[in-house]
Short mmCIF file of C-alpha atoms and ligand atoms in Angstrom, two decimals:
data_model
loop_
_atom_site.label_atom_id
_atom_site.label_comp_id
_atom_site.label_asym_id
_atom_site.label_seq_id
_atom_site.Cartn_x
_atom_site.Cartn_y
_atom_site.Cartn_z
CA MET A 1 13.90 17.85 16.44
CA LEU A 2 12.52 16.65 13.09
CA THR A 3 8.80 16.09 12.56
CA THR A 4 7.71 12.65 11.36
CA GLY A 5 7.25 14.00 7.82
CA GLU A 6 10.72 15.58 7.80
CA ALA A 7 12.23 12.33 9.09
CA ARG A 8 10.56 10.33 6.32
CA ASP A 9 11.73 12.81 3.66
CA ALA A 10 15.29 12.78 5.00
CA ILE A 11 15.36 8.97 4.89
CA LEU A 12 13.95 8.80 1.35
CA ALA A 13 16.53 11.35 0.14
CA ALA A 14 19.34 9.17 1.56
CA MET A 15 18.13 5.83 0.18
CA PRO A 16 20.09 4.25 -2.69
CA ASP A 17 18.34 2.70 -5.71
CA PHE A 18 18.52 -1.08 -5.46
CA PRO A 19 19.42 -2.36 -8.95
CA ALA A 20 17.30 -4.68 -11.09
CA THR A 21 18.11 -8.36 -11.38
CA THR A 22 16.52 -11.45 -12.86
CA THR A 23 14.65 -14.10 -10.93
CA THR A 24 12.76 -17.24 -11.86
CA LEU A 25 8.99 -17.34 -12.15
CA GLY A 26 8.82 -19.62 -9.09
CA GLU A 27 10.81 -17.18 -6.94
CA SER A 28 9.08 -14.02 -8.17
CA SER A 29 6.13 -13.72 -5.75
CA GLY A 30 6.62 -10.81 -3.32
CA ARG A 31 9.38 -9.16 -5.39
CA ILE A 32 9.06 -5.72 -7.00
CA LEU A 33 8.57 -5.97 -10.78
CA ARG A 34 11.00 -3.95 -12.92
CA GLU A 35 9.71 -4.62 -16.44
CA VAL A 36 6.47 -4.36 -18.40
CA ILE A 37 4.73 -7.72 -18.80
CA ARG A 38 2.88 -7.99 -22.10
CA ALA A 39 0.50 -10.66 -23.34
CA GLU A 40 2.30 -13.30 -25.39
CA ARG A 41 -0.88 -14.14 -27.33
CA ASP A 42 -4.51 -13.12 -27.65
CA GLN A 43 -6.53 -14.18 -24.60
CA PRO A 44 -8.23 -16.50 -25.15
CA PRO A 45 -5.92 -17.51 -28.01
CA PHE A 46 -8.82 -19.16 -29.91
CA ASP A 47 -12.61 -19.18 -29.69
CA ARG A 48 -12.79 -21.20 -26.47
CA VAL A 49 -15.63 -23.57 -25.63
CA MET A 50 -17.07 -22.73 -22.18
CA MET A 51 -19.24 -25.82 -21.54
CA ASP A 52 -19.13 -29.57 -22.05
CA GLY A 53 -21.72 -30.36 -24.71
CA ILE A 54 -22.13 -30.26 -28.48
CA ALA A 55 -21.06 -27.61 -30.97
CA LEU A 56 -23.27 -26.95 -33.97
CA HIS A 57 -24.11 -24.44 -36.64
CA TYR A 58 -26.76 -22.10 -35.22
CA ALA A 59 -28.52 -21.77 -38.59
CA ASP A 60 -29.35 -25.51 -38.42
CA PHE A 61 -30.94 -25.02 -34.96
CA ALA A 62 -32.76 -21.83 -36.08
CA GLY A 63 -34.09 -23.82 -39.08
CA GLY A 64 -35.81 -26.21 -36.64
CA ARG A 65 -33.39 -29.14 -36.47
CA ARG A 66 -33.15 -30.76 -33.00
CA ASP A 67 -31.46 -34.10 -33.82
CA PHE A 68 -27.83 -33.97 -34.94
CA PRO A 69 -25.62 -36.88 -36.02
CA VAL A 70 -22.41 -36.80 -33.92
CA GLN A 71 -19.60 -36.26 -36.43
CA ALA A 72 -16.71 -36.58 -33.89
CA MET A 73 -15.53 -35.86 -30.37
CA GLN A 74 -13.11 -33.00 -29.75
CA ALA A 75 -11.44 -32.55 -26.34
CA ALA A 76 -9.48 -29.61 -24.86
CA GLY A 77 -6.07 -29.54 -26.52
CA ASP A 78 -7.28 -31.13 -29.78
CA THR A 79 -6.91 -29.30 -33.08
CA ALA A 80 -10.19 -27.67 -34.16
CA LEU A 81 -12.11 -29.97 -36.54
CA ALA A 82 -14.28 -28.70 -39.41
CA LEU A 83 -17.99 -29.22 -38.66
CA LYS A 84 -20.08 -30.63 -41.50
CA PRO A 85 -23.52 -29.08 -42.26
CA GLY A 86 -26.40 -30.58 -40.28
CA GLN A 87 -24.11 -32.45 -37.87
CA CYS A 88 -22.62 -31.70 -34.43
CA ILE A 89 -19.31 -32.32 -32.66
CA GLU A 90 -19.11 -33.39 -29.02
CA ILE A 91 -16.87 -30.85 -27.28
CA MET A 92 -15.30 -30.30 -23.84
CA THR A 93 -14.76 -27.12 -21.81
CA GLY A 94 -11.51 -25.48 -22.88
CA ALA A 95 -11.57 -26.96 -26.40
CA ALA A 96 -11.14 -24.79 -29.48
CA MET A 97 -14.49 -24.15 -31.14
CA PRO A 98 -14.76 -26.40 -34.25
CA GLN A 99 -14.56 -24.55 -37.58
CA ASN A 100 -18.01 -23.54 -38.94
CA ALA A 101 -19.63 -24.06 -35.50
CA ASP A 102 -21.06 -21.00 -33.72
CA CYS A 103 -23.20 -22.38 -30.89
CA VAL A 104 -22.65 -24.71 -27.92
CA ILE A 105 -25.53 -26.69 -26.36
CA PRO A 106 -24.66 -27.79 -22.77
CA VAL A 107 -24.48 -31.53 -22.16
CA GLU A 108 -27.37 -31.30 -19.63
CA ARG A 109 -29.73 -30.31 -22.50
CA VAL A 110 -28.73 -33.12 -24.83
CA ALA A 111 -29.37 -36.87 -24.93
CA ILE A 112 -27.02 -38.93 -27.09
CA ALA A 113 -28.09 -42.37 -28.37
CA ASP A 114 -26.97 -44.39 -31.39
CA GLY A 115 -24.72 -41.56 -32.59
CA ILE A 116 -27.53 -38.98 -32.60
CA ALA A 117 -27.56 -35.99 -30.21
CA SER A 118 -31.13 -34.88 -29.47
CA ILE A 119 -31.71 -31.46 -27.90
CA GLU A 120 -34.32 -31.20 -25.11
CA ASP A 121 -37.78 -30.06 -26.22
CA GLY A 122 -38.40 -26.35 -25.76
CA TYR A 123 -34.70 -25.50 -25.29
CA ASP A 124 -33.95 -22.06 -26.73
CA ALA A 125 -30.39 -21.57 -27.99
CA LYS A 126 -28.74 -18.35 -29.10
CA SER A 127 -26.09 -17.79 -31.74
CA GLY A 128 -22.60 -17.62 -30.19
CA GLN A 129 -23.65 -18.97 -26.79
CA PHE A 130 -21.04 -20.53 -24.46
CA VAL A 131 -18.17 -19.40 -26.66
CA HIS A 132 -15.45 -17.17 -25.18
CA PRO A 133 -14.32 -15.32 -28.31
CA ARG A 134 -10.65 -15.05 -29.22
CA ALA A 135 -8.94 -11.89 -27.81
CA SER A 136 -12.06 -10.86 -25.89
CA ASP A 137 -10.03 -10.55 -22.62
CA HIS A 138 -7.05 -8.87 -24.26
CA GLU A 139 -4.97 -8.89 -27.46
CA ALA A 140 -1.40 -10.10 -27.95
CA GLY A 141 1.02 -7.37 -26.82
CA ALA A 142 -1.42 -5.84 -24.29
CA ARG A 143 0.28 -4.35 -21.21
CA LEU A 144 -0.71 -6.63 -18.32
CA LEU A 145 1.66 -5.62 -15.51
CA THR A 146 3.51 -2.38 -14.90
CA PRO A 147 6.92 -1.89 -13.23
CA GLY A 148 6.74 -1.03 -9.54
CA LYS A 149 4.10 -3.63 -8.70
CA ARG A 150 4.80 -6.09 -5.91
CA ILE A 151 4.27 -9.44 -7.63
CA SER A 152 1.29 -11.25 -6.09
CA PRO A 153 0.33 -14.90 -6.64
CA LEU A 154 -2.27 -13.59 -9.14
CA ASP A 155 0.49 -11.78 -11.02
CA VAL A 156 2.50 -15.02 -11.11
CA ALA A 157 -0.40 -16.46 -13.17
CA ILE A 158 -0.13 -13.53 -15.59
CA ILE A 159 3.65 -13.88 -15.95
CA ALA A 160 3.32 -17.65 -16.49
CA SER A 161 0.59 -17.12 -19.07
CA SER A 162 2.90 -14.73 -20.89
CA GLY A 163 5.27 -17.68 -21.36
CA MET A 164 8.07 -16.20 -19.23
CA THR A 165 10.29 -18.40 -17.09
CA GLU A 166 12.29 -15.43 -15.76
CA VAL A 167 11.34 -11.90 -14.81
CA GLU A 168 13.17 -8.69 -13.96
CA VAL A 169 12.74 -7.58 -10.35
CA SER A 170 14.53 -5.36 -7.84
CA ARG A 171 17.51 -6.95 -6.14
CA VAL A 172 16.79 -7.84 -2.53
CA PRO A 173 19.11 -5.74 -0.34
CA ALA A 174 21.43 -7.41 2.19
CA ILE A 175 19.98 -6.44 5.55
CA ARG A 176 21.46 -7.00 9.02
CA VAL A 177 19.18 -6.71 12.05
CA ILE A 178 21.16 -6.08 15.23
CA SER A 179 19.64 -6.28 18.70
CA THR A 180 21.72 -4.59 21.39
CA GLY A 181 21.39 -5.10 25.12
CA ASN A 182 23.17 -7.07 27.89
CA GLU A 183 19.80 -8.03 29.35
CA LEU A 184 18.53 -9.77 26.21
CA VAL A 185 18.37 -13.57 25.94
CA PRO A 186 17.19 -15.25 22.73
CA ALA A 187 14.40 -17.85 22.80
CA GLY A 188 15.77 -21.33 23.42
CA GLU A 189 18.43 -20.21 25.92
CA PRO A 190 18.08 -20.39 29.71
CA ILE A 191 17.01 -17.08 31.25
CA GLU A 192 17.51 -15.48 34.69
CA PRO A 193 14.80 -13.48 36.51
CA HIS A 194 16.56 -10.15 35.80
CA GLN A 195 16.87 -10.77 32.06
CA ILE A 196 14.55 -10.01 29.11
CA ARG A 197 13.65 -12.20 26.15
CA LEU A 198 15.00 -10.85 22.88
CA SER A 199 11.94 -10.26 20.69
CA ASN A 200 12.61 -7.27 18.42
CA GLY A 201 15.09 -9.03 16.14
CA PRO A 202 12.81 -11.92 15.12
CA ALA A 203 9.79 -9.56 14.82
CA ILE A 204 11.67 -7.15 12.55
CA GLN A 205 12.93 -10.05 10.42
CA ALA A 206 9.35 -11.34 10.12
CA MET A 207 7.99 -7.91 9.16
CA LEU A 208 10.62 -7.59 6.46
CA GLY A 209 10.31 -11.19 5.28
CA GLU A 210 6.58 -10.77 4.77
CA ARG A 211 7.41 -8.06 2.23
CA GLY A 212 10.01 -10.05 0.34
CA TYR A 213 13.10 -8.74 2.18
CA THR A 214 14.44 -12.17 2.96
CA ASP A 215 18.22 -11.59 2.95
CA CYS A 216 18.08 -10.55 6.56
CA ASP A 217 20.49 -12.00 9.15
CA HIS A 218 20.27 -11.24 12.85
CA ASP A 219 23.00 -10.55 15.41
CA HIS A 220 22.80 -9.89 19.13
CA LEU A 221 25.41 -7.58 20.66
CA ALA A 222 26.21 -6.65 24.24
CA ASP A 223 26.32 -3.04 25.43
CA ASP A 224 30.09 -3.13 25.08
CA LEU A 225 32.01 -0.54 23.06
CA ASP A 226 34.60 -2.97 21.67
CA GLU A 227 32.07 -5.61 20.68
CA LEU A 228 29.78 -3.01 19.10
CA ARG A 229 32.68 -1.46 17.14
CA GLU A 230 33.98 -4.74 15.84
CA ARG A 231 30.68 -6.37 14.93
CA ILE A 232 28.96 -3.28 13.47
CA ALA A 233 32.07 -2.61 11.33
CA ASP A 234 31.77 -6.15 9.99
CA HIS A 235 28.05 -5.72 9.28
CA LEU A 236 28.73 -2.44 7.46
CA ASP A 237 31.18 -4.33 5.23
CA HIS A 238 28.57 -6.94 4.29
CA ALA A 239 25.21 -5.17 4.18
CA ASP A 240 23.29 -2.46 2.33
CA VAL A 241 20.99 -1.79 5.28
CA LEU A 242 21.55 -2.05 9.04
CA ILE A 243 18.60 -2.02 11.43
CA LEU A 244 19.66 -1.75 15.07
CA SER A 245 17.38 -1.83 18.06
CA GLY A 246 18.23 -0.51 21.50
CA GLY A 247 21.03 1.65 22.81
CA VAL A 248 20.01 4.97 21.20
CA SER A 249 18.57 6.75 24.24
CA MET A 250 20.40 8.82 26.87
CA GLY A 251 21.40 5.97 29.21
CA LYS A 252 25.01 5.31 30.29
CA ALA A 253 25.11 2.14 28.16
CA ASP A 254 23.51 3.68 25.05
CA PHE A 255 26.64 3.51 22.92
CA VAL A 256 25.09 3.01 19.47
CA PRO A 257 25.25 6.63 18.15
CA THR A 258 28.86 7.02 19.38
CA VAL A 259 30.02 3.77 17.77
CA LEU A 260 28.25 4.52 14.48
CA ALA A 261 29.91 7.96 14.33
CA GLU A 262 33.32 6.36 14.99
CA LEU A 263 32.73 3.94 12.12
CA GLY A 264 32.10 6.81 9.68
CA VAL A 265 28.30 6.62 9.62
CA ASP A 266 27.11 10.21 9.20
CA VAL A 267 24.10 11.04 11.32
CA VAL A 268 21.16 12.38 9.31
CA PHE A 269 18.96 12.80 12.37
CA HIS A 270 18.70 11.73 15.99
CA LYS A 271 15.24 12.03 17.56
CA VAL A 272 11.88 12.57 15.92
CA SER A 273 8.94 14.41 17.50
CA GLN A 274 6.83 11.29 17.90
CA ARG A 275 5.61 8.84 20.51
CA PRO A 276 6.49 6.06 20.62
CA GLY A 277 9.94 6.09 19.04
CA LYS A 278 11.30 9.56 19.88
CA PRO A 279 14.98 8.50 20.26
CA MET A 280 15.19 7.05 16.72
CA TRP A 281 18.52 7.61 14.93
CA PHE A 282 19.27 7.46 11.20
CA GLY A 283 22.53 7.77 9.27
CA VAL A 284 24.43 6.95 6.09
CA GLY A 285 27.61 4.86 6.08
CA PRO A 286 30.86 5.40 4.13
CA ASP A 287 29.65 3.20 1.27
CA ARG A 288 26.10 4.60 1.29
CA GLN A 289 24.84 1.87 3.61
CA VAL A 290 21.75 3.15 5.38
CA VAL A 291 21.59 2.68 9.13
CA PHE A 292 18.35 2.77 11.11
CA ALA A 293 18.90 2.70 14.86
CA LEU A 294 15.52 2.14 16.51
CA PRO A 295 14.70 2.49 20.20
CA GLY A 296 14.66 -0.88 21.97
CA ASN A 297 11.18 -0.70 23.45
CA PRO A 298 9.25 -3.30 21.47
CA VAL A 299 6.29 -1.09 20.51
CA SER A 300 8.68 1.72 19.47
CA ALA A 301 10.89 -0.63 17.47
CA LEU A 302 7.96 -2.18 15.60
CA VAL A 303 6.21 1.13 14.88
CA CYS A 304 9.47 2.70 13.65
CA CYS A 305 10.23 -0.34 11.50
CA ARG A 306 6.78 -0.19 9.91
CA HIS A 307 6.71 3.60 9.57
CA TYR A 308 10.23 4.34 8.34
CA VAL A 309 12.19 1.21 7.39
CA ILE A 310 9.54 -0.53 5.25
CA PRO A 311 8.58 2.52 3.11
CA ALA A 312 12.29 3.31 2.65
CA LEU A 313 13.09 -0.22 1.46
CA ASP A 314 10.07 -0.14 -0.86
CA ALA A 315 11.11 3.20 -2.36
CA ALA A 316 14.69 1.99 -2.92
CA SER A 317 13.23 -1.10 -4.60
CA ALA A 318 11.33 1.17 -7.04
CA ALA A 319 7.96 0.04 -5.68
CA ALA A 320 5.10 2.20 -6.91
CA PRO A 321 3.93 4.43 -4.05
CA ARG A 322 0.65 3.34 -2.50
CA PRO A 323 -2.13 5.86 -1.94
CA PRO A 324 -2.56 6.81 1.73
CA GLU A 325 -5.21 4.93 3.68
CA PHE A 326 -7.66 6.58 6.08
CA ALA A 327 -9.91 5.37 8.87
CA ALA A 328 -12.42 7.18 11.09
CA LEU A 329 -11.69 7.13 14.82
CA ALA A 330 -14.18 4.98 16.70
CA GLY A 331 -13.75 6.99 19.93
CA ASP A 332 -12.36 10.28 21.23
CA ILE A 333 -8.60 10.48 21.73
CA ARG A 334 -6.76 13.10 23.74
CA PHE A 335 -2.97 13.32 23.41
CA GLU A 336 -1.39 16.34 25.10
CA PRO A 337 2.36 16.18 24.28
CA ASP A 338 3.61 18.26 21.34
CA LEU A 339 4.46 15.07 19.42
CA THR A 340 2.91 13.02 16.62
CA CYS A 341 1.13 10.10 18.26
CA PHE A 342 1.21 6.65 16.67
CA GLN A 343 -1.81 5.00 18.27
CA PRO A 344 -2.26 1.23 17.79
CA VAL A 345 -5.78 0.38 16.60
CA ARG A 346 -8.05 -2.51 15.84
CA LEU A 347 -10.23 -2.12 12.74
CA VAL A 348 -13.97 -2.69 12.78
CA SER A 349 -16.52 -1.79 10.13
CA ASN A 350 -19.97 -0.32 10.72
CA SER A 351 -23.20 -0.95 8.82
CA ALA A 352 -22.61 2.20 6.75
CA GLY A 353 -19.55 0.46 5.28
CA GLN A 354 -17.10 2.73 7.12
CA VAL A 355 -13.80 1.39 8.45
CA LEU A 356 -13.45 2.50 12.08
CA ALA A 357 -10.22 2.53 14.08
CA MET A 358 -10.65 1.44 17.71
CA PRO A 359 -7.74 2.64 19.87
CA VAL A 360 -6.09 -0.22 21.78
CA LYS A 361 -4.32 0.85 24.94
CA THR A 362 -0.76 -0.35 25.34
CA ASN A 363 0.30 -0.24 28.96
CA THR A 364 3.80 1.05 28.14
CA SER A 365 5.87 1.22 24.98
CA GLY A 366 7.15 -2.21 26.05
CA ASP A 367 3.65 -3.74 26.03
CA PHE A 368 3.98 -5.64 22.79
CA ALA A 369 1.48 -8.34 23.80
CA ALA A 370 -1.37 -5.80 23.46
CA LEU A 371 -0.30 -5.22 19.84
CA SER A 372 -1.32 -8.70 18.80
CA VAL A 373 -5.01 -7.71 18.58
CA THR A 374 -4.24 -4.58 16.54
CA ASP A 375 -4.30 -4.27 12.75
CA GLY A 376 -2.01 -1.25 12.61
CA TYR A 377 -1.75 2.24 14.06
CA VAL A 378 -3.17 5.65 13.26
CA GLU A 379 -1.08 8.78 12.95
CA LEU A 380 -2.37 11.67 15.03
CA ASP A 381 -1.26 15.14 14.05
CA LYS A 382 1.26 16.85 16.33
CA GLU A 383 -0.55 20.20 16.01
CA LYS A 384 -3.71 18.99 17.76
CA ASN A 385 -4.35 17.36 21.11
CA HIS A 386 -8.02 16.36 20.81
CA PHE A 387 -9.28 14.00 18.13
CA PRO A 388 -13.07 13.55 18.34
CA ALA A 389 -14.72 10.27 17.34
CA GLY A 390 -15.28 10.23 13.57
CA THR A 391 -12.09 12.18 12.72
CA ALA A 392 -10.47 10.76 9.57
CA VAL A 393 -6.83 9.91 10.26
CA PHE A 394 -3.98 8.18 8.41
CA LEU A 395 -3.97 4.43 8.97
CA HIS A 396 -0.84 2.28 8.65
CA ARG A 397 -1.41 -1.48 8.66
CA TRP A 398 1.10 -3.92 10.11
CA GLN A 399 0.58 -6.48 7.40
CA ALA A 400 1.87 -6.26 3.87
CA SER A 401 -0.89 -5.70 1.33
P1 AMP B 1 16.92 0.55 25.12
O1 AMP B 1 16.37 1.30 23.93
O2 AMP B 1 18.15 -0.21 24.80
O3 AMP B 1 17.07 1.48 26.28
O4 AMP B 1 15.80 -0.51 25.54
C1 AMP B 1 14.56 -0.10 26.01
C2 AMP B 1 13.77 -1.28 26.54
O5 AMP B 1 13.49 -2.18 25.49
C3 AMP B 1 14.50 -2.08 27.60
O6 AMP B 1 13.57 -2.49 28.58
C4 AMP B 1 15.03 -3.26 26.84
O7 AMP B 1 15.21 -4.38 27.66
C5 AMP B 1 13.96 -3.49 25.84
N1 AMP B 1 14.54 -4.09 24.62
C6 AMP B 1 15.59 -3.61 23.94
N2 AMP B 1 15.88 -4.40 22.88
C7 AMP B 1 14.97 -5.41 22.91
C8 AMP B 1 14.75 -6.55 22.10
N3 AMP B 1 15.53 -6.81 21.02
N4 AMP B 1 13.75 -7.37 22.42
C9 AMP B 1 12.96 -7.10 23.49
N5 AMP B 1 13.12 -6.05 24.29
C10 AMP B 1 14.12 -5.20 24.03
MG1 MG B 2 19.54 -1.21 25.84
#
């Protein structure tokens, strides 16, 4: 049986490279950037006024002048005027500094009457004050964003300020999420006492959607060999990635591995030394489709999706790898089986600024309701069975960051 690390490596080795494509600025948030974004112009592109007020020549102020005839008014977006000696120009935040001016006096310090701006008694100005000098943030051509970054709303501002209406990103793969099980009934349909609500499919779609994997249809299949054969064959024809849940254990109706083999999907591994999620199956289809078959138990399915599927999709999308995250255990944990334990946790911080992981007990691997108060799970090494409070362990968060 593979260890969790071996399973991850085997998946990454089998993943294709999703090609680059072009998207619009408005659609770019959440996608993986595939090009360098450089500054179109100096930032700011001109000496930018930072306050509403008057602009003047500092030497006039230093020479003792406090009353300045108002030569003109210049708003943001106006061409910079040329300031005459001994005078001032009324200016607005965001305006280009008038030529010859080198000092801004805020409007609160100035009284204007009969075309004369008088500066408050005792006000001390400095040369260059309230001016954001041209190129002081960065120069034209500066590298602002690097390929591999997931585009955030803040990055959208950078791309827009670079004057780009389109940007190169990784193509979103076509994903099919397939829930198997006769007992499953989707929300909105009448349900009998012996049946189970189908929850993995929508949860997996949501987890993927949050990370920009939005081309993600869902299908529900019965534990029936013919139906599984026919529908999975169709999904293999139309998708880059299949994510199945259920039907991979040792039960009489667990047909998924058999059907996948019949359809030419080569098994890379079946079973990983972990809890939850031990029966997980992974393979590669005839056209290099990747097939994740996750156990049906909701906690197992969600942990396996977060731990294996998401990092694999990110790697195939050329996302820059993220540094591992650690947390200190808030309490002792004992875990006897010779398996890696994925323990759901809630995060709290202490007054020393440490992030602590509080284990949250799930009743069974089907107890998904308990997960709602958790922020993620910690990964507890297979080689040990006692983890004292304070031990630093790998933390994996549910939410995209
Ligand atoms: P299986 O892996 O098919 O043996 O399923 C294990 C358990 O998870 C069973 O109790 C199933 O009813 C439950 N289960 C399987 N798939 C889902 C699903 N999509 N949503 C909710 N529960 C599921
Ligand atoms: Mg089942």
